[in-house]
mmCIF file of C-alpha atoms in Angstrom:
data_model
loop_
_atom_site.group_PDB
_atom_site.id
_atom_site.type_symbol
_atom_site.label_atom_id
_atom_site.label_comp_id
_atom_site.label_asym_id
_atom_site.label_seq_id
_atom_site.Cartn_x
_atom_site.Cartn_y
_atom_site.Cartn_z
ATOM 1 C CA MET U 104 160.136 42.328 65.527
ATOM 2 C CA SER U 105 162.416 44.026 63.349
ATOM 3 C CA GLY U 106 163.589 47.368 63.129
ATOM 4 C CA SER U 107 163.749 49.989 60.627
ATOM 5 C CA GLY U 108 167.329 51.157 59.183
ATOM 6 C CA GLU U 109 169.373 53.382 61.234
ATOM 7 C CA LEU U 110 168.865 57.373 60.200
ATOM 8 C CA THR U 111 172.403 58.568 60.168
ATOM 9 C CA TRP U 112 173.088 62.178 61.253
ATOM 10 C CA TRP U 113 174.234 62.670 57.344
ATOM 11 C CA ALA U 114 170.741 61.965 55.982
ATOM 12 C CA LEU U 115 168.875 64.070 58.838
ATOM 13 C CA ALA U 116 171.297 66.799 58.119
ATOM 14 C CA ALA U 117 170.269 66.634 54.231
ATOM 15 C CA SER U 118 166.439 66.378 54.819
ATOM 16 C CA PRO U 119 166.257 70.328 54.688
ATOM 17 C CA LEU U 120 167.228 70.202 51.562
ATOM 18 C CA VAL U 121 163.883 68.958 50.528
ATOM 19 C CA LEU U 122 162.795 72.848 50.944
ATOM 20 C CA LEU U 123 165.232 73.658 48.420
ATOM 21 C CA VAL U 124 162.552 72.835 45.192
ATOM 22 C CA PRO U 125 159.634 74.907 46.605
ATOM 23 C CA VAL U 126 162.182 77.719 48.336
ATOM 24 C CA ALA U 127 163.963 78.260 44.857
ATOM 25 C CA PHE U 128 160.265 78.709 43.057
ATOM 26 C CA MET U 129 159.131 80.842 46.125
ATOM 27 C CA ALA U 130 162.249 83.431 45.657
ATOM 28 C CA TYR U 131 161.827 82.978 41.683
ATOM 29 C CA PHE U 132 158.384 84.370 41.904
ATOM 30 C CA ARG U 133 158.415 86.568 44.589
ATOM 31 C CA LEU U 134 156.026 84.758 46.253
ATOM 32 C CA ARG U 135 154.977 86.295 49.869
ATOM 33 C CA LEU U 136 154.898 82.693 51.615
ATOM 34 C CA LEU U 137 158.881 82.693 51.727
ATOM 35 C CA LYS U 138 159.366 83.903 55.015
ATOM 36 C CA PRO U 139 156.479 81.812 56.806
ATOM 37 C CA VAL U 140 157.852 78.718 55.037
ATOM 38 C CA LEU U 141 161.174 79.420 56.620
ATOM 39 C CA VAL U 142 160.205 80.314 60.032
ATOM 40 C CA ALA U 143 158.071 77.263 60.015
ATOM 41 C CA ALA U 144 160.764 74.686 58.873
ATOM 42 C CA VAL U 145 162.690 75.908 61.443
ATOM 43 C CA ARG U 146 159.905 75.980 64.294
ATOM 44 C CA MET U 147 159.364 72.468 62.744
ATOM 45 C CA GLY U 148 162.753 71.167 63.031
ATOM 46 C CA VAL U 149 163.472 72.077 66.624
ATOM 47 C CA GLN U 150 159.980 70.768 67.360
ATOM 48 C CA LEU U 151 161.073 67.403 66.140
ATOM 49 C CA PHE U 152 164.500 67.913 67.831
ATOM 50 C CA LEU U 153 163.213 68.215 71.109
ATOM 51 C CA VAL U 154 160.423 65.328 70.659
ATOM 52 C CA GLY U 155 162.729 63.282 69.438
ATOM 53 C CA LEU U 156 165.328 63.572 72.398
ATOM 54 C CA PHE U 157 162.060 62.861 74.634
ATOM 55 C CA MET U 158 161.152 60.007 72.557
ATOM 56 C CA GLY U 159 164.407 58.610 72.692
ATOM 57 C CA TYR U 160 164.320 58.565 76.432
ATOM 58 C CA VAL U 161 160.808 56.864 76.418
ATOM 59 C CA PHE U 162 161.548 54.510 74.365
ATOM 60 C CA ASP U 163 165.032 53.270 76.313
ATOM 61 C CA ALA U 164 163.123 53.671 79.265
ATOM 62 C CA ASN U 165 159.883 51.572 77.867
ATOM 63 C CA ARG U 166 157.889 52.155 81.034
ATOM 64 C CA LEU U 167 154.088 51.314 80.889
ATOM 65 C CA TRP U 168 153.224 54.877 82.974
ATOM 66 C CA LEU U 169 155.682 56.887 80.545
ATOM 67 C CA THR U 170 153.636 55.240 77.702
ATOM 68 C CA ILE U 171 150.434 55.908 78.960
ATOM 69 C CA LEU U 172 151.830 59.723 79.875
ATOM 70 C CA TRP U 173 153.088 59.961 76.503
ATOM 71 C CA VAL U 174 149.040 58.976 74.944
ATOM 72 C CA ALA U 175 147.727 60.954 77.394
ATOM 73 C CA VAL U 176 149.703 64.278 75.951
ATOM 74 C CA ILE U 177 148.353 62.977 72.461
ATOM 75 C CA ILE U 178 145.418 62.411 73.745
ATOM 76 C CA ALA U 179 145.106 66.195 75.508
ATOM 77 C CA ALA U 180 146.424 67.819 72.191
ATOM 78 C CA ALA U 181 144.275 66.510 69.907
ATOM 79 C CA ASP U 182 141.229 67.610 72.171
ATOM 80 C CA GLY U 183 142.668 70.698 72.507
ATOM 81 C CA THR U 184 142.449 70.820 68.786
ATOM 82 C CA LEU U 185 138.977 69.679 68.531
ATOM 83 C CA VAL U 186 137.976 72.127 70.872
ATOM 84 C CA ALA U 187 139.413 75.305 68.930
ATOM 85 C CA ARG U 188 138.209 74.197 65.700
ATOM 86 C CA CYS U 189 134.332 73.470 66.488
ATOM 87 C CA PRO U 190 132.362 76.766 67.021
ATOM 88 C CA LEU U 191 130.564 75.458 70.435
ATOM 89 C CA ARG U 192 131.214 76.136 73.619
ATOM 90 C CA ALA U 193 134.403 74.708 74.815
ATOM 91 C CA LYS U 194 133.106 73.191 77.995
ATOM 92 C CA TYR U 195 130.674 70.773 76.330
ATOM 93 C CA LEU U 196 133.601 69.680 74.409
ATOM 94 C CA VAL U 197 136.433 68.950 76.427
ATOM 95 C CA LEU U 198 135.436 65.737 78.413
ATOM 96 C CA PRO U 199 133.371 64.044 75.083
ATOM 97 C CA GLY U 200 135.675 65.202 72.742
ATOM 98 C CA ALA U 201 138.929 63.261 75.492
ATOM 99 C CA LEU U 202 137.030 60.174 75.789
ATOM 100 C CA SER U 203 135.807 59.573 72.194
ATOM 101 C CA ILE U 204 139.607 59.963 71.053
ATOM 102 C CA LEU U 205 140.702 57.439 73.909
ATOM 103 C CA VAL U 206 138.112 55.000 72.913
ATOM 104 C CA GLY U 207 138.743 55.343 69.632
ATOM 105 C CA MET U 208 142.626 54.918 69.608
ATOM 106 C CA ALA U 209 141.863 52.280 72.136
ATOM 107 C CA ALA U 210 139.873 50.148 70.140
ATOM 108 C CA VAL U 211 142.300 50.586 67.117
ATOM 109 C CA ILE U 212 145.601 50.197 69.117
ATOM 110 C CA VAL U 213 144.182 46.896 70.709
ATOM 111 C CA PHE U 214 142.938 45.294 67.292
ATOM 112 C CA ILE U 215 146.429 45.971 66.262
ATOM 113 C CA VAL U 216 148.809 45.306 68.354
ATOM 114 C CA ALA U 217 146.791 41.759 69.541
ATOM 115 C CA GLY U 218 145.219 40.826 66.599
ATOM 116 C CA VAL U 219 147.912 42.087 64.114
ATOM 117 C CA LEU U 220 150.906 42.377 65.425
ATOM 118 C CA HIS U 221 150.928 39.813 67.905
ATOM 119 C CA GLU U 222 153.335 41.945 70.035
ATOM 120 C CA CYS U 223 154.221 41.201 73.693
ATOM 121 C CA PRO U 224 154.437 43.164 75.867
ATOM 122 C CA PHE U 225 151.286 44.508 75.111
ATOM 123 C CA LEU U 226 151.968 48.161 75.644
ATOM 124 C CA ASP U 227 155.057 48.673 74.261
ATOM 125 C CA ALA U 228 156.497 52.207 74.198
ATOM 126 C CA ARG U 229 157.750 51.895 70.657
ATOM 127 C CA THR U 230 154.626 50.188 69.171
ATOM 128 C CA THR U 231 151.931 51.997 71.093
ATOM 129 C CA ILE U 232 153.050 56.036 71.201
ATOM 130 C CA PRO U 233 153.378 55.639 67.106
ATOM 131 C CA LEU U 234 150.157 54.387 66.493
ATOM 132 C CA ALA U 235 148.238 56.572 68.907
ATOM 133 C CA GLY U 236 150.057 59.442 66.928
ATOM 134 C CA MET U 237 149.219 58.571 63.573
ATOM 135 C CA ILE U 238 145.584 57.252 64.354
ATOM 136 C CA THR U 239 145.269 60.583 66.327
ATOM 137 C CA GLY U 240 146.875 62.643 63.476
ATOM 138 C CA ASN U 241 144.540 60.945 60.702
ATOM 139 C CA CYS U 242 141.432 62.179 62.954
ATOM 140 C CA MET U 243 142.588 65.528 63.200
ATOM 141 C CA LYS U 244 142.488 65.724 59.680
ATOM 142 C CA GLN U 245 138.667 65.804 59.263
ATOM 143 C CA CYS U 246 138.071 68.175 61.961
#
């Protein structure tokens, strides 16, 4: 599998520049969204930095147990979001929600990894974790 181009430190440092135009509009029109947007951007940057550090370790180690652990964390976060957004009582949703996310995610990952990518080893961290995150993220948009 060929990798993508490497992200340089300069490109990473320049990425917040995308916010300049929206922030300028918010400041010019004196919208009350400026402070929440800036706080959210800083929080996002810190979270992405910390997740990036951990993912670098997980990808370099490429151990099955770490891959399974990280996918379990993704499922737990998705299940928490599902339970929080649903008006039903949480105790009725936690286990069925987690199982439905797991079964749906596993089916798609098996199809993509084995049927489309022909990836070996099967649960490679660099393939499985991003796929699990994308599948779950798209599912959570529908909740």
